Short mmCIF file of C-alpha atoms in Angstrom, two decimals:
data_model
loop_
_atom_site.label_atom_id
_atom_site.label_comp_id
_atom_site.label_asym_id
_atom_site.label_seq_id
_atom_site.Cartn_x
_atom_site.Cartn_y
_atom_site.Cartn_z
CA UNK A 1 88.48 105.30 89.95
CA UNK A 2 91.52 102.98 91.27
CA UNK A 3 91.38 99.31 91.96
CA UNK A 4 92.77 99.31 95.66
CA UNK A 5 93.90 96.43 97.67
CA UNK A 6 94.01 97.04 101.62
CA UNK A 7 96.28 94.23 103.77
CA UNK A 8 94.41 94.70 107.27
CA UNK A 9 91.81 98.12 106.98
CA UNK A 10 90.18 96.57 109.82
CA UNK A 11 90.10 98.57 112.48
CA UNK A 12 91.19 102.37 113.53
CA UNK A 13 92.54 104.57 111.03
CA UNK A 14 92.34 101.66 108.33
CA UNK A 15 88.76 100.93 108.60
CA UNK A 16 88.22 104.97 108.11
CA UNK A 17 90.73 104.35 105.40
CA UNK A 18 88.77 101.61 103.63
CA UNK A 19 85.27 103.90 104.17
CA UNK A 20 87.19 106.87 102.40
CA UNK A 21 87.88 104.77 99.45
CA UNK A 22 84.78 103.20 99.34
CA UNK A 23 83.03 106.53 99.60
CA UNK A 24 85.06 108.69 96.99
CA UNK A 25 84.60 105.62 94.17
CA UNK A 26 87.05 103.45 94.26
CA UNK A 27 86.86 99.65 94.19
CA UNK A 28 88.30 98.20 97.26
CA UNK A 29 89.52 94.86 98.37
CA UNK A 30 90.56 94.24 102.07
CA UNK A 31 92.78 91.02 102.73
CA UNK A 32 92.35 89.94 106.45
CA UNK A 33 92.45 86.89 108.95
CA UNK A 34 88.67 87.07 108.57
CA UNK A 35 88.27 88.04 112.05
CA UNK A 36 86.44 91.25 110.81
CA UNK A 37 84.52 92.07 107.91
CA UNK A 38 84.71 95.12 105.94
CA UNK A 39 81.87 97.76 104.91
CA UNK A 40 78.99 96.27 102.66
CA UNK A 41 80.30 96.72 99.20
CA UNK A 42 83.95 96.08 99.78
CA UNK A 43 85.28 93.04 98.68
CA UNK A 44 86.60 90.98 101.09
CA UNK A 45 89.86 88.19 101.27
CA UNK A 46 90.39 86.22 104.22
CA UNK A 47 93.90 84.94 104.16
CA UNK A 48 97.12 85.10 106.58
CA UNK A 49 99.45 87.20 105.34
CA UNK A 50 102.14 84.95 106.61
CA UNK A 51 101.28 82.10 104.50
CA UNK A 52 102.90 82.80 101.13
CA UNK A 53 100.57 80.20 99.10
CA UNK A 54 97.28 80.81 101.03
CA UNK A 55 97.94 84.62 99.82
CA UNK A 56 98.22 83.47 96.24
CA UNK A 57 95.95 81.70 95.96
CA UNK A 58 93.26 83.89 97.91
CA UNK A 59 94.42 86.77 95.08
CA UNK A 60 93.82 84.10 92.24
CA UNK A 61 94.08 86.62 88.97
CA UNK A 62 93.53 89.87 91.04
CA UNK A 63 95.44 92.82 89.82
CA UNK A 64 95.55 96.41 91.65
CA UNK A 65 96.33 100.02 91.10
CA UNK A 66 97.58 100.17 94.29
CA UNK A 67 98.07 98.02 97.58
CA UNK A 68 98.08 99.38 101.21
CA UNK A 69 99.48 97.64 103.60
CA UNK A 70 98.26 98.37 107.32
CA UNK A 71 99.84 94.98 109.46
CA UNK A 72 103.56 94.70 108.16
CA UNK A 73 105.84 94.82 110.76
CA UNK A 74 108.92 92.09 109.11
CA UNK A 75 111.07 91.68 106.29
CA UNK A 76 109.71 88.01 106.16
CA UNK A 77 106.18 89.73 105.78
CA UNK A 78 107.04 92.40 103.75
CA UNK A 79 109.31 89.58 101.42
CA UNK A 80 105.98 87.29 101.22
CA UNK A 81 104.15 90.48 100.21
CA UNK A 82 106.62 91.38 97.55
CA UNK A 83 106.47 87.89 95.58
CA UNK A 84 102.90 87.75 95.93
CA UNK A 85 101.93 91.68 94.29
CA UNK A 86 105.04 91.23 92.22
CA UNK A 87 103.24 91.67 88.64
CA UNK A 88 99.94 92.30 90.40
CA UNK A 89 100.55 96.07 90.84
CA UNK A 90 102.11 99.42 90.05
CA UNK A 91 102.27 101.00 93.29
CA UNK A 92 102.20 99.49 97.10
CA UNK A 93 101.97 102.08 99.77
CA UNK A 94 103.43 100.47 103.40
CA UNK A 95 102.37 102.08 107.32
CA UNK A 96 105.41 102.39 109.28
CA UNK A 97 106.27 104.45 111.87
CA UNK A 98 107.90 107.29 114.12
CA UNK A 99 109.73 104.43 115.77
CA UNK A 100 112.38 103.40 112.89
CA UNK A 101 114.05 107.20 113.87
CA UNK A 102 114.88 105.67 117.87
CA UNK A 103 118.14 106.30 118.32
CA UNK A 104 117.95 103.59 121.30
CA UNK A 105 117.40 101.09 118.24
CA UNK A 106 119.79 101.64 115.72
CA UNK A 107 122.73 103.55 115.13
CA UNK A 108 121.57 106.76 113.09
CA UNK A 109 123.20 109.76 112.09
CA UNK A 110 123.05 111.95 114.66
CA UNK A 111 120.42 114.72 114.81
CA UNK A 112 120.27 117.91 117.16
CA UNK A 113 117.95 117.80 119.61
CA UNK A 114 114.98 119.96 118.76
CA UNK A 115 115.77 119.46 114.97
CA UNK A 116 112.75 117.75 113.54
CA UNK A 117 114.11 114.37 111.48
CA UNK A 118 113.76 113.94 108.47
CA UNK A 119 113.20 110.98 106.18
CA UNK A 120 116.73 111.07 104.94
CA UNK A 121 117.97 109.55 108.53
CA UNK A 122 116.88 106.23 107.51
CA UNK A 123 117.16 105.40 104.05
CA UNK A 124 115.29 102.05 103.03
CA UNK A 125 116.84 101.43 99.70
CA UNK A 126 120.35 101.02 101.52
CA UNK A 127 119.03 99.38 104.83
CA UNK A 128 120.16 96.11 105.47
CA UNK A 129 117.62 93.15 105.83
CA UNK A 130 118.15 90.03 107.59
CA UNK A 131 114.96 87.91 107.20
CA UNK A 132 116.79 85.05 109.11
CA UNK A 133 116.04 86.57 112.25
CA UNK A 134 113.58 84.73 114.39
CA UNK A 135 110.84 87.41 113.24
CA UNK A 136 108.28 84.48 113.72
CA UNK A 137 108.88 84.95 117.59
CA UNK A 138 106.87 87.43 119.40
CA UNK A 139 108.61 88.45 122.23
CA UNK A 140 111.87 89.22 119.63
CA UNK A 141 109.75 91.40 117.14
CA UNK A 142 108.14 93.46 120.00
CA UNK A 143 111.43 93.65 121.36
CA UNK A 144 112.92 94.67 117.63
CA UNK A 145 109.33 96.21 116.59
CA UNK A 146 111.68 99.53 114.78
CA UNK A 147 113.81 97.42 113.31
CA UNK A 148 111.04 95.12 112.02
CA UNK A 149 109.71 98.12 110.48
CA UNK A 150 113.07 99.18 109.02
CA UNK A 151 113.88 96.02 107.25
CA UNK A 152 109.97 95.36 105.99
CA UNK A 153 110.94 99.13 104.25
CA UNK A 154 113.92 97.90 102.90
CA UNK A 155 112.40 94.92 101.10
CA UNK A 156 110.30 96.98 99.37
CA UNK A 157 112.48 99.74 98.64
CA UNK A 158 114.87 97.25 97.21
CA UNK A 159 112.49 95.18 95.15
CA UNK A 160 112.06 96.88 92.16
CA UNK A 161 108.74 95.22 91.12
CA UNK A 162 106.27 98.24 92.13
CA UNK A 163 106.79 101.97 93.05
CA UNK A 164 106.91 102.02 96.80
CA UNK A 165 106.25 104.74 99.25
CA UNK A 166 106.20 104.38 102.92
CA UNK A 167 104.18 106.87 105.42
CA UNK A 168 106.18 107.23 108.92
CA UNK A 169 103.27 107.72 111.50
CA UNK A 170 104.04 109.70 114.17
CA UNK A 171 102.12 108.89 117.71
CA UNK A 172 98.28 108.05 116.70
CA UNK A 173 95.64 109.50 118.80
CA UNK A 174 91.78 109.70 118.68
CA UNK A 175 88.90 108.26 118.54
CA UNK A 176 87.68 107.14 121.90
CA UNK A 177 86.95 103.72 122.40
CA UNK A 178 88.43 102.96 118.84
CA UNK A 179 92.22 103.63 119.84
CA UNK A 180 93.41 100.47 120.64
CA UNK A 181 97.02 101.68 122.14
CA UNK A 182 95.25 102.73 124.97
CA UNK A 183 98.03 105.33 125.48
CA UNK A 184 95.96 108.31 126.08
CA UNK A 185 93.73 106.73 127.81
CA UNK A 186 96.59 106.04 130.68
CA UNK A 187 96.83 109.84 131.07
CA UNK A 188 92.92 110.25 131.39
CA UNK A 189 92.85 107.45 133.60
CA UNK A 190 95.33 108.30 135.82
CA UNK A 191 95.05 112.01 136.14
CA UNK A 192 91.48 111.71 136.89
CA UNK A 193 92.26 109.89 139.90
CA UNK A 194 94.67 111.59 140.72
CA UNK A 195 97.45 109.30 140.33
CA UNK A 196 101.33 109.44 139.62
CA UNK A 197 102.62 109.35 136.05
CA UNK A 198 106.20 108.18 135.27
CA UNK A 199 107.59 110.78 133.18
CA UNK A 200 111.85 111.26 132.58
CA UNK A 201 112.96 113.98 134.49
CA UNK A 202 113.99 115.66 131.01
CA UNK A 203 111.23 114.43 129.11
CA UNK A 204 111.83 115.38 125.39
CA UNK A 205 109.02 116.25 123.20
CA UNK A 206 107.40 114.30 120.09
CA UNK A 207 105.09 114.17 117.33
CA UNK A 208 101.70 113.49 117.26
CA UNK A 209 98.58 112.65 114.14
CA UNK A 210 95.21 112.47 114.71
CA UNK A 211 93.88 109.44 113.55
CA UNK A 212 91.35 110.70 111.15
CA UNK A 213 94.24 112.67 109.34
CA UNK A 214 96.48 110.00 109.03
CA UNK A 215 93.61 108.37 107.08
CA UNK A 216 93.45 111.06 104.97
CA UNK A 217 97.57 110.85 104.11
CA UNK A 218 96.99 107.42 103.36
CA UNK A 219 94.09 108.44 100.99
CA UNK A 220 96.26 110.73 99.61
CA UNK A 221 99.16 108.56 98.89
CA UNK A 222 97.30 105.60 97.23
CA UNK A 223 95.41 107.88 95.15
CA UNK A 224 96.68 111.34 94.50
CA UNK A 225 99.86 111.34 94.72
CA UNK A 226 102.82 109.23 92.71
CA UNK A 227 105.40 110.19 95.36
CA UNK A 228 107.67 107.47 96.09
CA UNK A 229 110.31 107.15 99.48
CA UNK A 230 109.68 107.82 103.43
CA UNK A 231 107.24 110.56 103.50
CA UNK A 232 106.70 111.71 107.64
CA UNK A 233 102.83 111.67 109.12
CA UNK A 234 102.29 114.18 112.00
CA UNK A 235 100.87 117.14 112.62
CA UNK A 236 102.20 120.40 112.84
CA UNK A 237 103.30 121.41 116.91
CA UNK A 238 105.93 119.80 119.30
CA UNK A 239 104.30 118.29 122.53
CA UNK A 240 105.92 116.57 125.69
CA UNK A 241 104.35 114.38 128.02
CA UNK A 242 103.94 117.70 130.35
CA UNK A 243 102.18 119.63 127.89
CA UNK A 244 99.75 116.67 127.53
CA UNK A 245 99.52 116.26 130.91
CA UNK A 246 98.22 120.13 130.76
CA UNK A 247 95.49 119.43 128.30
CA UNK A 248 94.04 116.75 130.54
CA UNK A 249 94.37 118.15 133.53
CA UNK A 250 92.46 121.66 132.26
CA UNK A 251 89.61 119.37 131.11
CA UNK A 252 89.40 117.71 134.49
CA UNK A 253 90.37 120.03 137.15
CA UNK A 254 92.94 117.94 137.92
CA UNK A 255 96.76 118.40 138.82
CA UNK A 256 98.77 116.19 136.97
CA UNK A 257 100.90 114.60 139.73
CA UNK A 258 104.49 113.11 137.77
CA UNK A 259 106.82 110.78 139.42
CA UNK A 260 110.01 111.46 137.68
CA UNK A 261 112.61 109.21 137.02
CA UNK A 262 116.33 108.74 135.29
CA UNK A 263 116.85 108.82 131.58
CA UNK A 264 116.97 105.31 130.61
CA UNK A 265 114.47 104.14 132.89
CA UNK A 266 111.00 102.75 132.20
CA UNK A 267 108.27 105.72 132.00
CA UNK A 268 104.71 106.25 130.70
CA UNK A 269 104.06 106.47 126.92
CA UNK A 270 105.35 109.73 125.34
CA UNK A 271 107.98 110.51 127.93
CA UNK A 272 111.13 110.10 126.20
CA UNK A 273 114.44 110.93 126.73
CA UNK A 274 116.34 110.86 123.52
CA UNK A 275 115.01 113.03 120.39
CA UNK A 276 113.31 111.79 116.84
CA UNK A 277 110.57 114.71 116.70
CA UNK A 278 109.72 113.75 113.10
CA UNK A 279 109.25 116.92 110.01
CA UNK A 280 106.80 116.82 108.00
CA UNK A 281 108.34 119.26 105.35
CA UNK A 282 108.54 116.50 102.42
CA UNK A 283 104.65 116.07 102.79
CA UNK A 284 103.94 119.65 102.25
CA UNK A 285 106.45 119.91 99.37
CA UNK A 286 104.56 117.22 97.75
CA UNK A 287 100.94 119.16 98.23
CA UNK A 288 99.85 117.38 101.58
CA UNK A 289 98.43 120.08 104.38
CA UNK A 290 98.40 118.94 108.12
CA UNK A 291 96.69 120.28 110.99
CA UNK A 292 98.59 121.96 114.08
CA UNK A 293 98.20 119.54 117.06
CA UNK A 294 96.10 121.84 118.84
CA UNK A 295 92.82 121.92 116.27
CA UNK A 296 92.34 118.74 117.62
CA UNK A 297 94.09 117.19 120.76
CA UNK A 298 91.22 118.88 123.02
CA UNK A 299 88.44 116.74 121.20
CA UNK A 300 90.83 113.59 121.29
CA UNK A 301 91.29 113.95 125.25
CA UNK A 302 87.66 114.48 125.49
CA UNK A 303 86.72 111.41 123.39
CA UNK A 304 88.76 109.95 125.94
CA UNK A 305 87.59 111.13 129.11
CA UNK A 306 84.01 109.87 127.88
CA UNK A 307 85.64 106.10 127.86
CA UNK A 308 87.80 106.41 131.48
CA UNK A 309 84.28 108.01 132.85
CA UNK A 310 81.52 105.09 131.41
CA UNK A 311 84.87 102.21 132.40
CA UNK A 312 84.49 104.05 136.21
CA UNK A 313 80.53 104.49 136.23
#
């Protein structure tokens, strides 16, 4: 049994994280805003993460195994975070995501196109972090959301305090009603009524984890595993927006209808036209098994058919 400390766990794949712990033993402790509470048995902080002393003191003499942190998206969040576990833990496990590989966001090494990236493209422990950028600002850290990422890697990869790992999500989808992206749910939507979807004329493909699974790598990490570094989350299989398109379309007997437009122009989720297909080869090398896309997109478009039809009934 671990002593596991969850920064959000809330909602989507970290409230099935949270149950997963909870259910195989372990004593958990989520930190929130308060906004929602956790399972009955969990133990539950409300403090904002942003506010260095209200996180202190909210922790009081708390000490963890491990801390996983859901909601970090800035250096100046991941630097608050640092200070605050710094002594309080052994191991901190961060979400991050697909996005920190954009080569529209950063200049990376180059990769072939079709050559799935690996973790060695963006290397935390020599990224350089800035926390004097206005983070604080919304509009600049959805603007800068990879780079946000990158940096909030780099302060913990550069700490020294804890072992640190960091799990790259690829594209999250599942769930239903639960996926708050509401990115699949554009496709159902629109290709149910038959309407145009945006899509680059060379749309590239991507990666893709179910939601549930992604759970389970986060299970994995905080408790069976002492792998440290960027370790890639998605599922085995390539997809493009067109072979999505297909799996919708066959469930509705609709056409997918696609307006397409120039690379570098605006388009639907999923259409993109530069390459970061993640691999997931370092997760299997450490003893991590992921499904192929196909066991489950079906089920995750239906789940989401089910919402577009009782939002139109």
């Amino acid at each position: 049994m671990k002593r596991i400390c969850v920064i959000g766990g809330s909602r989507y794949f970290g409230r099935v994280l949270v149950q997963r712990l909870q259910a195989t033993g372990h004593r958990v402790t989520v930190i929130n805003r308060g906004s929602t509470r956790p399972p009955a048995g969990v133990e539950h902080l409300v403090a904002d993460r942003d506010d260095e002393a209200a996180l202190i003191t909210a922790l009081g003499s708390r000490s963890f195994d491990v801390v996983v942190d859901q909601v970090c998206y800035t250096p100046v969040q991941a630097a608050i975070a640092a200070r605050a576990f710094n002594g309080r833990t052994r191991r901190y496990v961060m979400t991050s995501t697909i996005e920190v590989y954009d080569p529209a966001s950063a200049a990376l090494p180059a990769v072939p196109p079709g050559t799935p990236v690996p973790e060695e493209t963006v290397d935390p422990a020599t990224w350089l972090v800035r926390t004097d950028l206005t983070w604080h600002d919304a509009a600049y850290l959805q603007a800068h959301y990879a780079e946000g990422k990158r940096q909030a890697e780099a302060v913990f990869a550069q700490h020294y305090g804890f072992a640190f790992a960091t799990l790259r999500s690829a594209h999250v989808l599942g769930g239903g009603a639960a996926e708050f992206t509401g990115r699949l749910q554009h496709y159902t939507e629109r290709i149910t009524r038959g309407a145009k979807i945006t899509v680059h004329a060379e749309a590239l493909p991507t990666v893709f984890v179910h939601y549930e699974e992604l759970a389970d790598l986060l299970e994995w990490a905080a408790t069976r595993t002492d792998a440290t570094g960027p370790v890639n989350a998605c599922s085995d299989g390539l997809l493009d927006v067109h072979g999505l398109g297909a799996v919708i379309a066959a469930q509705t007997g609709r056409k997918a209808v696609y307006r397409r437009v120039a690379a570098g122009e605006p388009a639907s989720p999923f259409s993109f036209d530069r390459h970061y297909a993640m691999s997931n080869a370092r997760a299997r090398e450490l003893g991590f098994t992921f499904s192929h896309i196909t066991d489950w997109l079906p089920g995750a478009v239906a789940e989401a058919l089910a919402v577009t039809a009782s939002a139109t009934s």
